[in-house]
Amino acid sequence: MEARYPPRVPRVPITVLFVCTANICRSAYAEVAARHLAGSRTDVVFSSAGTHGYVSQPMDAEMAQFLPEGGAHDGFASRRVTRDLIDDADLVLTAEASHRTFLLEEYPHAFRKVLTLGQFAEAAGRSELRGRELITAVGLRQPPARPEHDVRDPYRRGRAANARSAAQVDEFLMIVVPALVDETTR
């Protein structure tokens, strides 16, 4: 008799939404840099949006200069955050605490999954958990958002401001992206 196994259910990727103000600098950078860092992996999907700002605009050229080599942003188009984007995301990571506050005022039901990027990076760096288990655990025990978690807005503030913001996002992503990767697919 032939052994029968249940059909294999495809894994649903973790969806991460980065949010800043206009979705042309910080969240756009985070989306492109996180995709680049994840490489060809399909277990985590990254996107971004803005709380106020622009629709269908390219990534800010000054900020784009700091993307890692090979970090393609050609097809990037900014967009505004919507309830559907929030609801569809497993994790929403904001550039600043003010963005988190804005989102939670608009979408209080998303409290467990909306954190600042720095807040989540700090929690992920202290945890042995990975992937969805990590998201759930951090959502239940959110560390406080602190000023050093905020990625300051570099828009029209010159090369040095863009470099600082990019470096800070990169520092956080180096913790966050590996922590979200499903450990069974490492």
mmCIF file of C-alpha atoms in Angstrom:
data_model
loop_
_atom_site.group_PDB
_atom_site.id
_atom_site.type_symbol
_atom_site.label_atom_id
_atom_site.label_comp_id
_atom_site.label_asym_id
_atom_site.label_seq_id
_atom_site.Cartn_x
_atom_site.Cartn_y
_atom_site.Cartn_z
ATOM 1 C CA MET A 1 0.000 0.000 0.000
ATOM 2 C CA GLU A 2 1.297 3.436 -0.941
ATOM 3 C CA ALA A 3 1.823 5.887 1.916
ATOM 4 C CA ARG A 4 -0.386 8.940 1.685
ATOM 5 C CA TYR A 5 0.673 12.297 2.953
ATOM 6 C CA PRO A 6 -1.462 15.363 3.271
ATOM 7 C CA PRO A 7 -0.899 17.845 0.463
ATOM 8 C CA ARG A 8 1.852 20.309 1.237
ATOM 9 C CA VAL A 9 0.423 23.697 2.119
ATOM 10 C CA PRO A 10 2.547 26.517 0.726
ATOM 11 C CA ARG A 11 3.902 28.902 3.329
ATOM 12 C CA VAL A 12 2.443 32.349 3.345
ATOM 13 C CA PRO A 13 5.230 34.914 3.499
ATOM 14 C CA ILE A 14 5.498 37.385 6.362
ATOM 15 C CA THR A 15 4.476 40.826 5.135
ATOM 16 C CA VAL A 16 6.278 43.862 6.510
ATOM 17 C CA LEU A 17 5.121 47.418 5.830
ATOM 18 C CA PHE A 18 7.557 50.297 6.472
ATOM 19 C CA VAL A 19 5.936 53.700 7.107
ATOM 20 C CA CYS A 20 7.266 57.265 7.224
ATOM 21 C CA THR A 21 5.723 60.601 6.261
ATOM 22 C CA ALA A 22 5.859 60.893 2.460
ATOM 23 C CA ASN A 23 7.181 57.443 1.521
ATOM 24 C CA ILE A 24 10.043 58.841 -0.531
ATOM 25 C CA CYS A 25 12.986 58.745 1.915
ATOM 26 C CA ARG A 26 13.047 56.582 5.049
ATOM 27 C CA SER A 27 10.336 53.998 4.397
ATOM 28 C CA ALA A 28 11.250 53.813 0.710
ATOM 29 C CA TYR A 29 14.882 53.259 1.652
ATOM 30 C CA ALA A 30 13.921 50.620 4.240
ATOM 31 C CA GLU A 31 11.790 48.737 1.696
ATOM 32 C CA VAL A 32 14.486 48.641 -0.989
ATOM 33 C CA ALA A 33 17.343 47.943 1.440
ATOM 34 C CA ALA A 34 15.399 45.163 3.209
ATOM 35 C CA ARG A 35 14.597 43.500 -0.122
ATOM 36 C CA HIS A 36 18.251 43.704 -1.082
ATOM 37 C CA LEU A 37 19.328 42.256 2.264
ATOM 38 C CA ALA A 38 16.811 39.404 1.979
ATOM 39 C CA GLY A 39 18.064 38.556 -1.503
ATOM 40 C CA SER A 40 16.036 35.933 -3.330
ATOM 41 C CA ARG A 41 14.166 34.834 -0.221
ATOM 42 C CA THR A 42 10.420 34.618 -0.550
ATOM 43 C CA ASP A 43 9.475 34.007 3.096
ATOM 44 C CA VAL A 44 9.345 37.740 3.889
ATOM 45 C CA VAL A 45 7.819 40.439 1.648
ATOM 46 C CA PHE A 46 8.633 44.118 2.183
ATOM 47 C CA SER A 47 6.631 47.179 1.121
ATOM 48 C CA SER A 48 6.189 50.772 2.271
ATOM 49 C CA ALA A 49 3.776 53.693 2.487
ATOM 50 C CA GLY A 50 3.517 57.217 3.906
ATOM 51 C CA THR A 51 1.196 58.739 6.480
ATOM 52 C CA HIS A 52 0.725 61.975 4.536
ATOM 53 C CA GLY A 53 2.538 62.809 1.469
ATOM 54 C CA TYR A 54 3.129 61.814 -2.007
ATOM 55 C CA VAL A 55 1.515 59.341 -4.371
ATOM 56 C CA SER A 56 3.410 57.691 -7.246
ATOM 57 C CA GLN A 57 6.659 59.587 -6.683
ATOM 58 C CA PRO A 58 10.109 58.023 -7.079
ATOM 59 C CA MET A 59 12.452 57.542 -4.173
ATOM 60 C CA ASP A 60 14.270 60.735 -3.206
ATOM 61 C CA ALA A 61 17.470 60.898 -5.277
ATOM 62 C CA GLU A 62 19.640 62.025 -2.342
ATOM 63 C CA MET A 63 18.473 59.133 -0.175
ATOM 64 C CA ALA A 64 18.814 56.641 -3.023
ATOM 65 C CA GLN A 65 22.555 57.409 -3.194
ATOM 66 C CA PHE A 66 23.004 55.492 0.065
ATOM 67 C CA LEU A 67 21.321 52.270 -1.014
ATOM 68 C CA PRO A 68 23.596 49.253 -1.005
ATOM 69 C CA GLU A 69 25.184 48.429 -4.347
ATOM 70 C CA GLY A 70 22.584 46.512 -6.330
ATOM 71 C CA GLY A 71 19.677 47.962 -4.310
ATOM 72 C CA ALA A 72 17.377 48.696 -7.250
ATOM 73 C CA HIS A 73 14.757 51.380 -6.762
ATOM 74 C CA ASP A 74 13.853 51.987 -10.425
ATOM 75 C CA GLY A 75 10.233 50.865 -10.176
ATOM 76 C CA PHE A 76 9.581 52.370 -6.764
ATOM 77 C CA ALA A 77 6.442 54.525 -6.475
ATOM 78 C CA SER A 78 5.354 56.161 -3.227
ATOM 79 C CA ARG A 79 1.859 55.670 -1.809
ATOM 80 C CA ARG A 80 -0.246 56.620 1.161
ATOM 81 C CA VAL A 81 -0.979 54.201 3.922
ATOM 82 C CA THR A 82 -4.489 52.722 3.927
ATOM 83 C CA ARG A 83 -6.486 50.496 6.203
ATOM 84 C CA ASP A 84 -6.053 47.634 3.726
ATOM 85 C CA LEU A 85 -2.268 47.990 3.821
ATOM 86 C CA ILE A 86 -2.304 47.957 7.626
ATOM 87 C CA ASP A 87 -4.696 45.012 7.774
ATOM 88 C CA ASP A 88 -2.736 42.994 5.210
ATOM 89 C CA ALA A 89 0.617 43.481 6.958
ATOM 90 C CA ASP A 90 1.873 41.100 9.608
ATOM 91 C CA LEU A 91 4.205 43.790 10.924
ATOM 92 C CA VAL A 92 4.194 47.578 10.466
ATOM 93 C CA LEU A 93 7.479 49.348 11.220
ATOM 94 C CA THR A 94 7.505 53.134 11.384
ATOM 95 C CA ALA A 95 10.424 55.536 11.054
ATOM 96 C CA GLU A 96 9.410 57.549 14.126
ATOM 97 C CA ALA A 97 7.197 57.245 17.183
ATOM 98 C CA SER A 98 5.033 60.051 15.741
ATOM 99 C CA HIS A 99 4.190 57.825 12.747
ATOM 100 C CA ARG A 100 3.312 54.996 15.120
ATOM 101 C CA THR A 101 1.041 57.332 17.085
ATOM 102 C CA PHE A 102 -0.635 58.527 13.890
ATOM 103 C CA LEU A 103 -1.280 54.963 12.726
ATOM 104 C CA LEU A 104 -2.631 53.836 16.072
ATOM 105 C CA GLU A 105 -5.004 56.812 16.225
ATOM 106 C CA GLU A 106 -6.314 55.866 12.772
ATOM 107 C CA TYR A 107 -6.117 52.067 13.175
ATOM 108 C CA PRO A 108 -6.199 51.214 16.900
ATOM 109 C CA HIS A 109 -6.999 47.588 16.109
ATOM 110 C CA ALA A 110 -3.425 47.193 14.799
ATOM 111 C CA PHE A 111 -1.777 47.921 18.151
ATOM 112 C CA ARG A 112 0.021 44.572 18.417
ATOM 113 C CA LYS A 113 1.741 44.881 15.057
ATOM 114 C CA VAL A 114 2.683 48.572 14.772
ATOM 115 C CA LEU A 115 6.068 49.506 16.229
ATOM 116 C CA THR A 116 8.934 51.763 15.330
ATOM 117 C CA LEU A 117 11.704 50.103 13.337
ATOM 118 C CA GLY A 118 14.137 50.770 16.189
ATOM 119 C CA GLN A 119 11.732 49.446 18.798
ATOM 120 C CA PHE A 120 11.326 46.173 16.902
ATOM 121 C CA ALA A 121 15.076 45.914 16.182
ATOM 122 C CA GLU A 122 15.860 46.277 19.885
ATOM 123 C CA ALA A 123 13.353 43.582 20.833
ATOM 124 C CA ALA A 124 14.469 41.253 18.023
ATOM 125 C CA GLY A 125 18.098 41.653 19.019
ATOM 126 C CA ARG A 126 17.299 40.422 22.511
ATOM 127 C CA SER A 127 15.144 37.463 21.474
ATOM 128 C CA GLU A 128 15.894 33.905 20.408
ATOM 129 C CA LEU A 129 12.564 33.782 18.571
ATOM 130 C CA ARG A 130 12.300 34.197 14.807
ATOM 131 C CA GLY A 131 9.651 34.882 12.185
ATOM 132 C CA ARG A 132 5.997 34.907 13.180
ATOM 133 C CA GLU A 133 6.771 33.770 16.727
ATOM 134 C CA LEU A 134 8.963 36.835 17.174
ATOM 135 C CA ILE A 135 6.302 39.175 15.780
ATOM 136 C CA THR A 136 3.700 37.730 18.148
ATOM 137 C CA ALA A 137 5.976 37.894 21.195
ATOM 138 C CA VAL A 138 7.104 41.472 20.527
ATOM 139 C CA GLY A 139 3.504 42.537 19.889
ATOM 140 C CA LEU A 140 2.473 41.190 23.271
ATOM 141 C CA ARG A 141 5.373 42.758 25.163
ATOM 142 C CA GLN A 142 6.253 45.879 23.289
ATOM 143 C CA PRO A 143 9.326 47.661 24.575
ATOM 144 C CA PRO A 144 8.913 51.396 25.010
ATOM 145 C CA ALA A 145 9.671 53.562 21.986
ATOM 146 C CA ARG A 146 12.625 55.759 22.821
ATOM 147 C CA PRO A 147 14.014 58.838 21.018
ATOM 148 C CA GLU A 148 17.047 56.869 19.791
ATOM 149 C CA HIS A 149 14.656 54.550 17.942
ATOM 150 C CA ASP A 150 13.499 57.402 15.705
ATOM 151 C CA VAL A 151 15.039 57.729 12.257
ATOM 152 C CA ARG A 152 15.079 61.480 11.630
ATOM 153 C CA ASP A 153 13.650 62.831 8.408
ATOM 154 C CA PRO A 154 16.504 63.670 6.002
ATOM 155 C CA TYR A 155 14.301 65.228 3.316
ATOM 156 C CA ARG A 156 15.932 68.399 1.933
ATOM 157 C CA ARG A 157 18.419 68.428 4.793
ATOM 158 C CA GLY A 158 21.496 67.551 2.745
ATOM 159 C CA ARG A 159 23.866 64.682 2.190
ATOM 160 C CA ALA A 160 24.950 64.274 5.824
ATOM 161 C CA ALA A 161 21.335 63.951 7.053
ATOM 162 C CA ASN A 162 20.606 61.350 4.377
ATOM 163 C CA ALA A 163 23.759 59.428 5.270
ATOM 164 C CA ARG A 164 22.799 59.385 8.978
ATOM 165 C CA SER A 165 19.257 58.197 8.255
ATOM 166 C CA ALA A 166 20.449 55.504 5.845
ATOM 167 C CA ALA A 167 23.066 54.266 8.316
ATOM 168 C CA GLN A 168 20.499 54.068 11.101
ATOM 169 C CA VAL A 169 17.992 52.186 8.929
ATOM 170 C CA ASP A 170 20.775 49.819 7.814
ATOM 171 C CA GLU A 171 21.770 49.182 11.427
ATOM 172 C CA PHE A 172 18.184 48.280 12.342
ATOM 173 C CA LEU A 173 17.638 46.169 9.215
ATOM 174 C CA MET A 174 20.760 44.108 9.913
ATOM 175 C CA ILE A 175 18.914 42.876 13.015
ATOM 176 C CA VAL A 176 15.329 42.843 11.739
ATOM 177 C CA VAL A 177 15.649 41.072 8.388
ATOM 178 C CA PRO A 178 17.546 38.009 9.673
ATOM 179 C CA ALA A 179 15.180 37.800 12.655
ATOM 180 C CA LEU A 180 12.148 37.618 10.385
ATOM 181 C CA VAL A 181 13.540 34.866 8.190
ATOM 182 C CA ASP A 182 11.902 31.566 8.954
ATOM 183 C CA GLU A 183 14.525 29.532 10.787
ATOM 184 C CA THR A 184 13.523 26.356 8.958
ATOM 185 C CA THR A 185 14.587 27.933 5.669
ATOM 186 C CA ARG A 186 17.979 29.205 6.809
#
